[in-house]
Structure formats: structure tokens, C-alpha cells
Amino acid sequence: MHLELDTFGLTAAILAVAGLVAFLAHRARQPLIIAFILVGIVVGPSVLGWVAEVEPLELFAEIGIAILLFLVGLKLDVNLIRSIGTVALLTGLGQVVFTSAIGFGIALLFGLDPIAALYVAVALTFSSTIIIVKLLSDKRELDELHGRIALGFLIVQDIVVIVAMIALTSFAGGGDAPIGDQVLRLVLSAGGIFIGLFLMMRWVLPWLLKQLATSQELLIVWSVAWAVMLAAITDFLGFSIEVGAFLAGFALASTRYRESIAASLSGLRDFLLLFFFIVLGAQLDFSQIGAQIPAAIVFSLFVLIGNPIIVLVIMGAMGYPSRVGFLAGLAVAQISEFSLILIALGRDLGQVDDGIVGLVTLVGLITIAGSTYMILYSKQLYSWLEPALRIFERRTTLPEQQFDSERYDAIVYGHGRFGGQLVRELVQSGCSVLVVEWDPYARVEIETEQLDGTVSVVFGDANSTEFPEALPIRHARWIISTLPDADTNLVLAAALRRHGATCPIAVTVHTDEAESLYREALADGTISAVLHPFRDAADDALEVLKRLEDSEPETP
């Protein structure tokens, strides 16, 4: 079905199809990446034939990639990199290494040459930060332990993919030049870029941004121009637009304007990336797809099952419960937009062919679709798989102190933001506190606070129905769960009562709607109270504002 339209009309028709398919994907609870790749397939030569040549759309696609990498760099300020944490760093790097090694072996078994096998293996290691953050935010799990760890190792992956792109483009642009000449060119070009960028960051950008920030529109236009300009410079010097765009964002990451810029450009990024995925779908060669299906299925199963198992093993060895490892591991059960960008870059550099691009794109379609539902129903999946997943836990024992001979005023489950503040308030009021936490590194955090020995920490899982038997629950004045998950709190409260807890038990909710889930437990006395940290904080803030108003002198 050939469509006789000029470039504007053709683009409008493609956007109309994209809007319809995106709506259907949204109703199916699927990320829009899948929808846009499917649009590319539909409008490409294999189906409707609207797009025979993709050049008119490639400019939009390249600008979209530049904006994406610019925003990645914008979020990677030095303080964030320092705060990633040991577990996220080790898990992220470990997953990248093991996934690459195993994926490389599988690719060789399918007869891929070493260069293509390496590209495929590396592409399998990266997961979509955008998709995972969206899904976990919708489920209100981003602030839970597994959500924080997953976000940390996704940031590690983002850094690794940038390093990979820099390495690929640095040595691929030298042509047939001797390796010594390539290294010299690389060193001189990189040195010039970093020196120039340092001078800009130190003396020019702070003053310039202050002037630009007087107009939000001016700041946004300049930010896009800055990202595209630096991308063009690095492309001219033999690197790639991705490297330059990332460095442009990183140069602004430590400024106080980064959040404003990021918020304003996120919509533009999503719109322009639409064209990249459409171009990618339109370029798929369906004459080779049939031969790629067996390999795509095997690679997809490896990503959907093998990647979470790799994270489970690493986090289990570090002492985390199987539940945390499993929920965090689902974040790597798909490949990302960076995987597709990386493999497309390899094709542009002449190192892989369209068949390899098609293979990785198929793996992307399968894994993104499958992992979305795995994350949406993650807790149901874990409840089904829990007995089998226990083998990934490192067996831990309680501390040597005999809790039966000790008395604590309060037992607090969880030492996050709310839990940590609650513990400090209890200590200041003269209470002794036993903290139950399943993050092995929480002990270090609590000990560094130096709370005069009034706080003890025990490693434990709130979902374990037998664990409360080892705690001094019969002597406590209060037992408080600061965990926001209702299912976990209901299981915990029932287990505490069964093991003899008679003191008041309080649980935490983040929304008024969640309180309805505790109606039956409140009625039968299993739970004594429901705490609303956000609502209570808002009430306190209102009281402060009222006092400020009362203290203000009346104006004549």
C-alpha cells in the first residue's frame, strides 16, 4: 500500500498511526517502545511500504538520541555517583560481567562471529532505566529496598554503556591507520574535549546559566543547542553524537538548574525517540527474521530468566533475602533502548549487519513485553516461586545475644527514612529500641549514628512467619512496622500475635486508600494502629504555618 505524500504529510500519517498504536499499547500496560518499533514495522517496506527511505526521519531520531544521552549525563552528578552504594555497584558490575560472558558463549554457539557475538552479549546486559522507574513508581516500590538497589545498579549500567560507546567510537573511526596513530588521535581529541569542557564548567557555564535562567524558554532552547552542538563536535572529532551529548549533560549535572532542564526536556526526548524506534522497526529485514527466531527465543529466555538469577546469586552472596534479590532482579529481565542504540551504532560503524540488528530488536520486543508483566505481578510471582528461590539465600543466624534475657521498649521493623527518624525520636525520649532490618548494610548506617548503645540491630525478614519467635516480643511496649507494603504488614502482625505478642502493634501506610486494607485486622485487634507519616507531616506543617501567621504583626 504505497502512500503518495510529501515529507510533511508522510510524517503526519506516521504520527497518526503511532498515536493509535501507542494508545493500544498503553491499554495493554506495555511500554511505548514496543508500540513505536511495531509502528516502524507497519509503515516500513515489509508491510505498508510508506517508508522506503528512512533519511527524512533519521534527523529527528539522531536529535532524540542526543537529548536522551544529554538527560542521562544531566542526572549523573558526582554526588549521585558517590551515593550509589556498595551493593548497587557490585551487583551492577557483576551482572554486566556475567551476562556478557554467558551471552557471548551463547552467541558463539549460534555461529556468530566474535565481533557480532560481543555486540550481542553486551547489548543483553543493559536494562531500561526509564521503563523500570516508571513501573516501580506506579507500584510505589521505588523507595522500597529492592527499588533503591535496582535504581542504583541501573545507574551503574548507564555508566557502563556510555563507556562502551566511547570505546567503540574511539577506535572505530581510525580506519586502516596504525594502532599507534589511532591511540594518539584518541588521546589528543579526548584531551582537547575534556580540557575545553573543564574550562567551560569552571568559568563559563555557571555565569552563563545564571543569565539564561532569567527566562525558562531561553534556558531550554540553549540546553538543546548545547547538547546538539557538543554532540556535533565529538562526532566531527571521530567519537559519536552519543558521547558528546552525554558530556554536555554531565557538564550541567552539578548545577542547580539541572532539575528544571530535565523536567522541561523529558517530553521532547520521548517525542523525538519515537522516530528512532520507528526507523529501527522500518529497517528490519524480514527476509532474515525467520532464521533469527530460534536465537531470539534463546536469548530472550536468558534475559528473562538468567539475568534475574544472576542478580539473585550476587545479592544472596551479599546476605540479602531471596525476596529482595528476586524483586530487584526483575529490573534486569529486559534489554533497553540503550541496547538498541548500541547495536545500531555497531551497524553504522560497519561492525555488525542488519541481521544482528534484527536479532537484538526481536529480543527487545520479547523481553520488554514479558518483563513488564513480570514486574507488574512480581509479588505474586515470588509467592509462587518462594520455596525454590530460598536456595539463593545465604543462611544467616541471629546475633549471639540472648534476646529472651533482654527487654526493649520498642521493636521497629525497617530503618528507612521514616523508620530511621522514628528510632531517633524513640531514643531521644529515653526508649531502648531493637531494629529488625533485612538490609545487611543498615547495621553500618545505624552504628555510625552513635545512639549510645540504646539501639540494637538484627537482620531479619518481615515476611518470615517464624522469625518473630526469636525476638523478645513478649516484653516490648510497642512493635512498629515502618514498611509500607500492606501484605507484608498483615503477615507480620498475624505472626507476631501467634508467637505471643500482646503489646500494641502499629503499621504504616502512605495513602488513605491503603488504610482500608487493614479494616479487618484493626477490628479483631491484630493491629492496634495505622500510622500515616505523610499525612501527619502535613498536619504538623499546617500547624507551623498557622503559628507563623499568628506571630506575624498585623499590617495597618
Coordinates of C-alpha atoms in Angstrom, one line a residue:
M1 CA 0.0 0.0 0.0
H2 CA 2.1 2.9 -1.3
L3 CA 1.2 6.4 0.0
E4 CA 1.9 9.3 -2.3
L5 CA 2.6 12.2 0.2
D6 CA 5.2 14.8 0.7
T7 CA 7.5 14.6 3.7
F8 CA 5.2 16.6 6.0
G9 CA 2.2 14.6 5.0
L10 CA 4.0 11.3 5.4
T11 CA 5.3 12.3 8.8
A12 CA 1.8 13.3 9.9
A13 CA 0.4 9.9 8.7
I14 CA 3.1 8.1 10.6
L15 CA 2.4 10.1 13.8
A16 CA -1.3 9.3 13.5
V17 CA -0.5 5.6 13.3
A18 CA 1.9 5.9 16.2
G19 CA -0.7 7.6 18.3
L20 CA -3.2 4.8 17.7
V21 CA -0.8 2.0 18.4
A22 CA 0.6 3.8 21.5
F23 CA -3.0 4.0 22.8
L24 CA -3.5 0.3 22.3
A25 CA -0.1 -0.4 23.9
H26 CA -1.0 1.7 26.9
R27 CA -4.2 -0.1 27.4
A28 CA -2.3 -3.4 27.3
R29 CA 0.1 -1.9 30.0
Q30 CA 3.0 -2.1 27.7
P31 CA 5.9 0.4 27.4
L32 CA 5.6 2.7 24.3
I33 CA 9.0 1.5 23.0
I34 CA 7.3 -1.7 21.8
A35 CA 4.5 0.3 20.1
F36 CA 6.9 2.6 18.2
I37 CA 9.0 -0.3 16.9
L38 CA 5.8 -2.0 15.7
V39 CA 4.8 1.2 14.0
G40 CA 8.1 1.2 12.2
I41 CA 7.5 -2.4 11.0
V42 CA 4.0 -1.5 9.9
V43 CA 4.9 1.6 7.9
G44 CA 8.1 0.1 6.6
P45 CA 8.8 -1.8 3.4
S46 CA 7.7 -5.1 4.9
V47 CA 4.0 -4.1 5.4
L48 CA 2.5 -0.8 4.2
G49 CA 5.6 0.4 2.4
W50 CA 5.1 4.1 3.4
V51 CA 8.7 4.5 4.4
A52 CA 11.0 3.2 1.7
E53 CA 13.9 5.5 2.7
V54 CA 14.3 6.5 6.4
E55 CA 16.5 9.5 5.8
P56 CA 13.8 12.1 6.3
L57 CA 13.1 10.6 9.8
E58 CA 16.8 10.0 10.8
L59 CA 17.5 13.6 11.7
F60 CA 14.7 13.5 14.3
A61 CA 16.0 10.2 15.5
E62 CA 19.5 11.5 16.0
I63 CA 18.4 14.5 17.8
G64 CA 16.2 12.3 20.0
I65 CA 19.2 10.1 20.9
A66 CA 21.3 13.2 21.7
I67 CA 18.6 14.5 24.0
L68 CA 18.3 11.1 25.7
L69 CA 22.1 10.9 26.3
F70 CA 22.1 14.6 27.4
L71 CA 19.5 13.8 30.1
V72 CA 21.4 10.7 31.2
G73 CA 24.5 12.9 31.7
L74 CA 22.4 15.6 33.4
K75 CA 21.4 13.1 36.1
L76 CA 24.9 11.7 36.8
D77 CA 26.3 14.3 39.1
V78 CA 29.4 13.5 41.2
N79 CA 27.3 13.2 44.4
L80 CA 24.9 10.7 42.9
I81 CA 27.8 8.6 41.6
R82 CA 29.3 8.6 45.1
S83 CA 26.0 7.6 46.7
I84 CA 25.3 4.6 44.5
G85 CA 26.4 2.3 47.3
T86 CA 28.4 -0.9 47.6
V87 CA 25.6 -3.3 46.9
A88 CA 24.4 -1.5 43.7
L89 CA 27.9 -1.1 42.4
L90 CA 28.8 -4.8 43.0
T91 CA 25.5 -6.1 41.7
G92 CA 25.6 -3.8 38.6
L93 CA 29.1 -4.6 37.6
G94 CA 28.7 -8.3 38.5
Q95 CA 25.6 -8.6 36.4
V96 CA 27.2 -6.9 33.4
V97 CA 30.3 -9.2 33.6
F98 CA 28.3 -12.4 34.0
T99 CA 25.6 -11.6 31.5
S100 CA 28.2 -10.5 28.9
A101 CA 30.3 -13.7 29.4
I102 CA 27.3 -16.1 29.3
G103 CA 25.7 -14.2 26.4
F104 CA 29.0 -14.3 24.4
G105 CA 29.1 -18.0 24.8
I106 CA 25.5 -18.5 23.7
A107 CA 26.1 -16.2 20.7
L108 CA 29.2 -18.3 19.6
L109 CA 27.1 -21.5 19.9
F110 CA 24.7 -20.0 17.3
G111 CA 27.6 -19.4 14.9
L112 CA 28.0 -15.7 15.3
D113 CA 31.5 -14.3 14.6
P114 CA 33.3 -13.0 17.7
I115 CA 32.7 -9.3 16.9
A116 CA 28.9 -9.8 16.4
A117 CA 28.8 -12.1 19.4
L118 CA 30.5 -9.4 21.6
Y119 CA 27.9 -6.8 20.5
V120 CA 25.0 -9.1 21.2
A121 CA 26.4 -10.1 24.6
V122 CA 27.0 -6.5 25.7
A123 CA 23.5 -5.5 24.4
L124 CA 21.9 -8.1 26.6
T125 CA 23.4 -6.6 29.8
F126 CA 21.6 -3.2 29.7
S127 CA 18.1 -2.6 31.2
S128 CA 15.8 0.3 30.6
T129 CA 16.1 2.8 33.5
I130 CA 13.1 4.8 32.0
I131 CA 10.8 1.7 31.9
I132 CA 11.8 0.4 35.3
V133 CA 11.5 3.7 37.1
K134 CA 8.0 4.2 35.6
L135 CA 6.8 0.7 36.6
L136 CA 8.2 0.9 40.1
S137 CA 6.9 4.4 40.6
D138 CA 3.4 3.3 39.5
K139 CA 3.6 0.4 42.1
R140 CA 5.0 2.7 44.8
E141 CA 8.1 0.5 45.1
L142 CA 10.8 2.9 44.1
D143 CA 11.5 3.8 47.7
E144 CA 11.5 0.2 48.9
L145 CA 14.8 -1.6 49.4
H146 CA 14.7 -3.6 46.2
G147 CA 13.6 -0.4 44.3
R148 CA 16.6 1.6 45.7
I149 CA 19.0 -1.2 44.9
A150 CA 17.6 -1.6 41.4
L151 CA 17.8 2.1 40.6
G152 CA 21.4 2.0 41.8
F153 CA 22.6 -0.8 39.6
L154 CA 20.7 0.7 36.6
I155 CA 22.7 3.9 37.1
V156 CA 25.8 1.6 37.0
Q157 CA 24.6 0.1 33.8
D158 CA 24.1 3.6 32.3
I159 CA 27.7 4.5 33.1
V160 CA 28.9 1.2 31.6
V161 CA 27.0 1.7 28.3
I162 CA 28.5 5.2 28.0
V163 CA 32.0 3.8 28.5
A164 CA 31.3 1.1 25.9
M165 CA 30.1 3.7 23.3
I166 CA 33.1 5.8 23.9
A167 CA 35.4 2.8 23.5
L168 CA 33.7 1.7 20.3
T169 CA 33.6 5.0 18.6
S170 CA 37.2 5.9 19.7
F171 CA 38.9 3.1 17.8
A172 CA 36.3 2.5 15.0
G173 CA 37.0 5.9 13.4
G174 CA 40.6 5.3 12.7
G175 CA 40.0 3.3 9.6
D176 CA 43.2 1.5 8.4
A177 CA 45.5 3.8 10.4
P178 CA 48.2 2.1 12.5
I179 CA 47.1 1.5 16.1
G180 CA 49.7 3.9 17.4
D181 CA 48.2 6.7 15.3
Q182 CA 44.7 5.8 16.5
V183 CA 45.7 6.0 20.1
L184 CA 47.5 9.3 19.5
R185 CA 44.4 10.7 17.8
L186 CA 42.2 9.4 20.6
V187 CA 44.4 10.9 23.3
L188 CA 44.6 14.3 21.6
S189 CA 40.9 14.5 20.8
A190 CA 39.8 13.3 24.2
G191 CA 42.3 15.6 25.9
G192 CA 41.1 18.6 24.0
I193 CA 37.4 17.8 24.7
F194 CA 38.0 17.4 28.5
I195 CA 40.2 20.4 28.9
G196 CA 37.7 22.6 27.0
L197 CA 34.8 21.1 29.0
F198 CA 36.6 21.7 32.3
L199 CA 37.3 25.3 31.4
M200 CA 33.6 25.8 30.4
M201 CA 32.4 24.2 33.7
R202 CA 34.8 26.2 35.8
W203 CA 34.5 29.7 34.4
V204 CA 31.8 30.0 31.7
L205 CA 28.8 27.8 32.4
P206 CA 28.0 29.0 35.9
W207 CA 27.8 32.6 34.8
L208 CA 26.1 31.8 31.5
L209 CA 23.4 29.7 33.1
K210 CA 22.6 32.4 35.6
Q211 CA 22.0 34.8 32.8
L212 CA 19.9 32.2 30.8
A213 CA 17.8 31.2 33.8
T214 CA 16.0 34.6 33.8
S215 CA 13.9 33.0 31.0
Q216 CA 12.7 29.4 31.2
E217 CA 12.2 29.3 27.4
L218 CA 15.7 30.7 26.8
L219 CA 17.2 28.1 29.2
I220 CA 15.5 25.2 27.4
V221 CA 16.4 26.4 23.9
W222 CA 20.1 26.9 24.9
S223 CA 20.2 23.5 26.6
V224 CA 19.1 21.7 23.4
A225 CA 21.6 23.8 21.4
W226 CA 24.4 23.0 23.9
A227 CA 23.6 19.2 23.7
V228 CA 23.4 19.1 19.9
M229 CA 26.5 21.4 19.4
L230 CA 28.7 19.3 21.7
A231 CA 27.4 16.1 20.0
A232 CA 28.3 17.5 16.6
I233 CA 31.8 18.4 17.9
T234 CA 32.5 14.9 19.2
D235 CA 31.1 13.4 16.0
F236 CA 33.5 15.6 14.0
L237 CA 36.4 14.5 16.1
G238 CA 35.7 10.9 15.4
F239 CA 33.7 9.9 18.5
S240 CA 29.9 9.9 18.2
I241 CA 26.9 12.1 18.9
E242 CA 26.1 10.0 21.9
V243 CA 29.4 10.7 23.6
G244 CA 29.1 14.5 23.1
A245 CA 25.5 14.7 24.2
F246 CA 26.3 12.8 27.4
L247 CA 29.2 15.1 28.2
A248 CA 27.0 18.1 27.5
G249 CA 24.6 16.9 30.2
F250 CA 27.3 15.9 32.6
A251 CA 28.8 19.4 32.4
L252 CA 25.5 20.7 33.8
A253 CA 24.8 17.9 36.3
S254 CA 26.2 19.7 39.3
T255 CA 24.3 23.0 38.7
R256 CA 21.1 24.0 40.4
Y257 CA 19.3 24.2 37.1
R258 CA 19.6 20.5 36.1
E259 CA 16.2 19.5 37.5
S260 CA 14.4 22.3 35.7
I261 CA 16.1 21.4 32.4
A262 CA 15.5 17.7 32.8
A263 CA 11.8 18.2 33.6
S264 CA 11.3 20.5 30.6
L265 CA 13.1 18.2 28.1
S266 CA 11.7 14.9 29.1
G267 CA 8.6 15.3 26.8
L268 CA 10.8 16.4 23.9
R269 CA 13.0 13.3 24.5
D270 CA 10.1 11.0 24.4
F271 CA 8.7 12.5 21.2
L272 CA 11.9 12.5 19.3
L273 CA 12.9 9.0 20.4
L274 CA 9.6 7.9 18.7
F275 CA 11.4 8.4 15.4
F276 CA 14.4 6.4 16.4
F277 CA 12.3 3.3 17.2
I278 CA 10.2 3.8 14.1
V279 CA 13.3 4.0 11.9
L280 CA 14.7 0.9 13.7
G281 CA 11.4 -1.0 13.0
A282 CA 11.3 0.2 9.4
Q283 CA 14.8 -1.1 8.8
L284 CA 14.1 -4.6 9.9
D285 CA 14.8 -7.1 7.1
F286 CA 12.0 -9.7 7.4
S287 CA 13.7 -11.9 4.9
Q288 CA 16.3 -12.7 7.6
I289 CA 13.9 -12.6 10.6
G290 CA 12.7 -16.2 10.3
A291 CA 16.2 -17.5 10.6
Q292 CA 16.8 -15.3 13.7
I293 CA 13.7 -16.5 15.7
P294 CA 15.3 -19.6 17.4
A295 CA 18.3 -17.5 18.6
A296 CA 16.0 -14.6 19.6
I297 CA 13.9 -17.0 21.8
V298 CA 17.0 -18.5 23.5
F299 CA 18.5 -15.0 24.1
S300 CA 15.1 -13.8 25.4
L301 CA 14.8 -16.7 27.8
F302 CA 18.3 -16.0 29.0
V303 CA 17.4 -12.3 29.7
L304 CA 14.0 -13.0 31.2
I305 CA 15.2 -15.9 33.5
G306 CA 19.0 -15.8 33.5
N307 CA 19.6 -12.2 34.3
P308 CA 17.3 -12.2 37.4
I309 CA 19.1 -15.4 38.6
I310 CA 22.5 -13.7 38.2
V311 CA 21.3 -10.8 40.4
L312 CA 19.7 -13.3 42.9
V313 CA 23.1 -15.1 43.2
I314 CA 25.1 -11.9 43.7
M315 CA 22.7 -10.4 46.2
G316 CA 22.3 -13.8 48.0
A317 CA 26.0 -14.0 48.4
M318 CA 25.9 -10.5 49.9
G319 CA 23.4 -11.6 52.5
Y320 CA 20.1 -10.3 51.1
P321 CA 16.9 -12.3 51.3
S322 CA 15.6 -14.1 48.2
R323 CA 12.6 -11.7 48.1
V324 CA 14.8 -8.6 47.8
G325 CA 17.1 -10.3 45.2
F326 CA 14.2 -11.5 43.2
L327 CA 12.3 -8.2 43.1
A328 CA 15.5 -6.3 42.3
G329 CA 16.5 -8.9 39.7
L330 CA 13.3 -8.4 37.7
A331 CA 14.7 -4.9 36.8
V332 CA 17.2 -6.6 34.5
A333 CA 14.8 -9.0 32.8
Q334 CA 14.7 -6.9 29.7
I335 CA 17.1 -5.1 27.3
S336 CA 16.8 -1.4 27.0
E337 CA 16.7 1.4 24.5
F338 CA 20.5 1.7 25.0
S339 CA 20.9 -1.9 23.8
L340 CA 19.1 -0.9 20.5
I341 CA 21.2 2.3 20.3
L342 CA 24.4 0.4 20.8
I343 CA 23.6 -2.3 18.2
A344 CA 22.6 0.4 15.7
L345 CA 25.8 2.2 16.4
G346 CA 27.7 -1.0 15.6
R347 CA 25.9 -1.2 12.3
D348 CA 26.7 2.4 11.5
L349 CA 30.4 1.6 12.2
G350 CA 30.2 -1.4 9.9
Q351 CA 30.9 -3.9 12.6
V352 CA 27.6 -5.8 12.6
D353 CA 25.0 -6.3 9.8
D354 CA 21.2 -5.8 9.7
G355 CA 20.7 -9.4 10.7
I356 CA 22.3 -8.8 14.1
V357 CA 20.2 -5.6 14.5
G358 CA 17.1 -7.5 13.7
L359 CA 18.1 -10.2 16.3
V360 CA 18.6 -7.7 19.1
T361 CA 15.4 -5.9 18.2
L362 CA 13.4 -9.1 18.4
V363 CA 15.0 -9.8 21.8
G364 CA 14.0 -6.3 22.8
L365 CA 10.4 -6.8 21.8
I366 CA 10.1 -10.1 23.6
T367 CA 11.8 -9.2 26.8
I368 CA 10.3 -5.7 27.3
A369 CA 6.8 -7.1 26.8
G370 CA 7.4 -10.1 29.0
S371 CA 9.3 -8.3 31.8
T372 CA 6.6 -5.6 32.1
Y373 CA 4.1 -8.2 33.3
M374 CA 6.7 -9.9 35.4
I375 CA 7.3 -6.6 37.3
L376 CA 3.6 -5.8 37.5
Y377 CA 2.9 -9.1 39.1
S378 CA 6.2 -9.5 40.9
K379 CA 4.9 -10.3 44.3
Q380 CA 2.5 -13.0 43.1
L381 CA 5.4 -14.5 41.1
Y382 CA 7.6 -14.5 44.2
S383 CA 4.9 -16.2 46.3
W384 CA 4.7 -19.0 43.7
L385 CA 8.5 -19.4 43.4
E386 CA 9.5 -18.7 47.0
P387 CA 10.3 -22.3 48.0
A388 CA 12.6 -22.7 45.0
L389 CA 14.2 -19.3 45.5
R390 CA 15.3 -20.0 49.1
I391 CA 18.3 -21.8 47.7
F392 CA 19.8 -18.4 46.7
E393 CA 19.8 -17.1 50.3
R394 CA 22.9 -17.2 52.3
R395 CA 21.8 -18.8 55.6
T396 CA 22.2 -16.2 58.4
T397 CA 21.7 -16.6 62.1
L398 CA 20.6 -14.3 64.7
P399 CA 23.3 -12.3 66.7
E400 CA 24.7 -14.2 69.7
Q401 CA 23.0 -12.1 72.3
Q402 CA 20.1 -13.8 74.0
F403 CA 17.0 -11.7 73.3
D404 CA 14.9 -13.6 75.9
S405 CA 17.0 -12.1 78.6
E406 CA 16.8 -8.5 77.3
R407 CA 14.0 -6.1 77.2
Y408 CA 13.3 -3.4 74.6
D409 CA 10.7 -0.7 74.8
A410 CA 10.1 -0.8 71.0
I411 CA 10.8 -3.2 68.2
V412 CA 10.9 -1.4 64.9
Y413 CA 10.8 -3.2 61.5
G414 CA 12.6 -1.2 58.8
H415 CA 15.2 1.6 59.1
G416 CA 14.3 3.7 56.0
R417 CA 13.6 7.4 56.1
F418 CA 10.6 7.2 58.3
G419 CA 11.9 4.2 60.3
G420 CA 15.2 5.9 61.0
Q421 CA 13.6 9.1 62.2
L422 CA 11.2 7.2 64.4
V423 CA 14.1 5.3 66.0
R424 CA 15.9 8.6 66.7
E425 CA 12.7 10.1 68.3
L426 CA 12.2 7.0 70.5
V427 CA 15.9 7.1 71.6
Q428 CA 15.6 10.8 72.5
S429 CA 12.5 10.0 74.6
G430 CA 14.6 7.5 76.6
C431 CA 13.4 4.3 75.0
S432 CA 15.6 1.3 74.0
V433 CA 15.0 0.1 70.5
L434 CA 15.5 -3.2 68.6
V435 CA 15.6 -2.6 64.8
V436 CA 14.7 -5.5 62.5
E437 CA 16.1 -4.8 59.1
W438 CA 16.8 -7.0 56.1
D439 CA 19.3 -4.7 54.5
P440 CA 22.7 -6.1 55.7
Y441 CA 24.3 -2.7 55.3
A442 CA 21.7 -1.0 57.5
R443 CA 23.7 -2.0 60.6
V444 CA 26.7 0.1 59.5
E445 CA 24.4 3.1 58.9
I446 CA 22.8 2.7 62.4
E447 CA 26.1 2.2 64.1
T448 CA 27.6 5.4 62.6
E449 CA 24.8 7.4 64.2
Q450 CA 26.2 6.5 67.6
L451 CA 23.0 6.3 69.6
D452 CA 24.7 5.5 72.9
G453 CA 24.0 1.7 72.8
T454 CA 20.3 2.2 73.1
V455 CA 19.7 0.7 69.6
S456 CA 20.4 -2.9 68.6
V457 CA 20.0 -4.3 65.1
V458 CA 19.1 -7.8 64.0
F459 CA 19.0 -9.0 60.4
G460 CA 15.5 -10.4 59.6
D461 CA 12.8 -10.7 57.0
A462 CA 9.4 -9.3 57.9
N463 CA 7.8 -11.9 55.6
S464 CA 9.2 -14.7 57.7
T465 CA 6.4 -16.2 59.8
E466 CA 8.8 -18.0 62.2
F467 CA 11.3 -15.2 62.8
P468 CA 9.3 -13.4 65.5
E469 CA 9.8 -16.4 67.7
A470 CA 13.4 -15.4 68.2
L471 CA 12.6 -11.8 69.3
P472 CA 11.7 -10.5 72.7
I473 CA 8.2 -9.6 71.6
R474 CA 6.6 -10.5 75.0
H475 CA 8.5 -7.8 76.8
A476 CA 8.1 -4.9 74.3
R477 CA 5.9 -1.9 74.9
W478 CA 5.3 -1.3 71.2
I479 CA 6.0 -3.1 67.9
I480 CA 6.0 -0.8 64.9
S481 CA 6.4 -1.7 61.2
T482 CA 7.5 1.2 59.1
L483 CA 7.2 -0.9 55.9
P484 CA 4.5 0.5 53.5
D485 CA 3.5 -2.9 52.0
A486 CA 0.1 -4.0 53.3
D487 CA 0.5 -7.7 52.5
T488 CA 3.8 -7.8 54.4
N489 CA 2.4 -6.0 57.4
L490 CA -0.7 -8.3 57.6
V491 CA 1.5 -11.4 57.5
L492 CA 3.9 -9.8 60.1
A493 CA 1.1 -8.8 62.5
A494 CA -0.5 -12.2 62.4
A495 CA 2.8 -13.9 63.0
L496 CA 3.6 -11.6 66.0
R497 CA 0.3 -12.3 67.6
R498 CA 0.7 -16.1 67.1
H499 CA 4.1 -16.0 68.8
G500 CA 2.7 -14.3 71.8
A501 CA 3.0 -10.5 71.2
T502 CA 0.4 -8.7 73.5
C503 CA 1.6 -5.1 73.1
P504 CA 0.2 -2.6 70.6
I505 CA 1.2 -3.3 67.0
A506 CA 1.3 -0.3 64.6
V507 CA 1.8 -0.4 60.9
T508 CA 2.5 2.2 58.3
V509 CA 0.6 3.4 55.2
H510 CA 1.4 6.0 52.6
T511 CA -2.1 6.7 51.3
D512 CA -5.6 6.9 52.9
E513 CA -6.8 4.2 50.5
A514 CA -4.3 1.7 51.8
E515 CA -5.8 2.0 55.3
S516 CA -8.9 0.2 54.2
L517 CA -6.8 -3.0 53.7
Y518 CA -6.3 -3.1 57.5
R519 CA -10.0 -2.8 58.4
E520 CA -10.5 -6.4 59.5
A521 CA -7.1 -6.6 61.3
L522 CA -8.0 -3.4 63.2
A523 CA -11.4 -4.8 64.1
D524 CA -10.1 -8.1 65.6
G525 CA -7.2 -6.4 67.4
T526 CA -4.4 -8.0 65.3
I527 CA -3.3 -4.4 64.5
S528 CA -3.7 -1.6 67.0
A529 CA -3.0 1.5 65.0
V530 CA -2.2 2.7 61.5
L531 CA 0.5 5.4 61.1
H532 CA 0.3 8.0 58.3
P533 CA 3.8 9.6 58.1
F534 CA 2.9 11.8 55.2
R535 CA -0.5 12.9 56.4
D536 CA 0.9 13.5 59.9
A537 CA 3.8 15.5 58.5
A538 CA 1.3 17.6 56.5
D539 CA -0.7 18.3 59.7
D540 CA 2.5 19.3 61.5
A541 CA 3.4 21.6 58.7
L542 CA 0.0 23.2 58.7
E543 CA 0.4 23.9 62.5
V544 CA 3.7 25.5 61.9
L545 CA 2.3 27.7 59.2
K546 CA -0.6 28.7 61.4
R547 CA 1.8 29.7 64.2
L548 CA 3.8 31.7 61.7
E549 CA 0.6 33.5 60.7
D550 CA -0.3 34.2 64.3
S551 CA 3.1 35.5 65.1
E552 CA 3.1 38.0 62.2
P553 CA 2.3 41.6 63.2
E554 CA -0.9 42.9 61.8
T555 CA -0.4 45.4 59.0
P556 CA -2.2 48.7 59.4

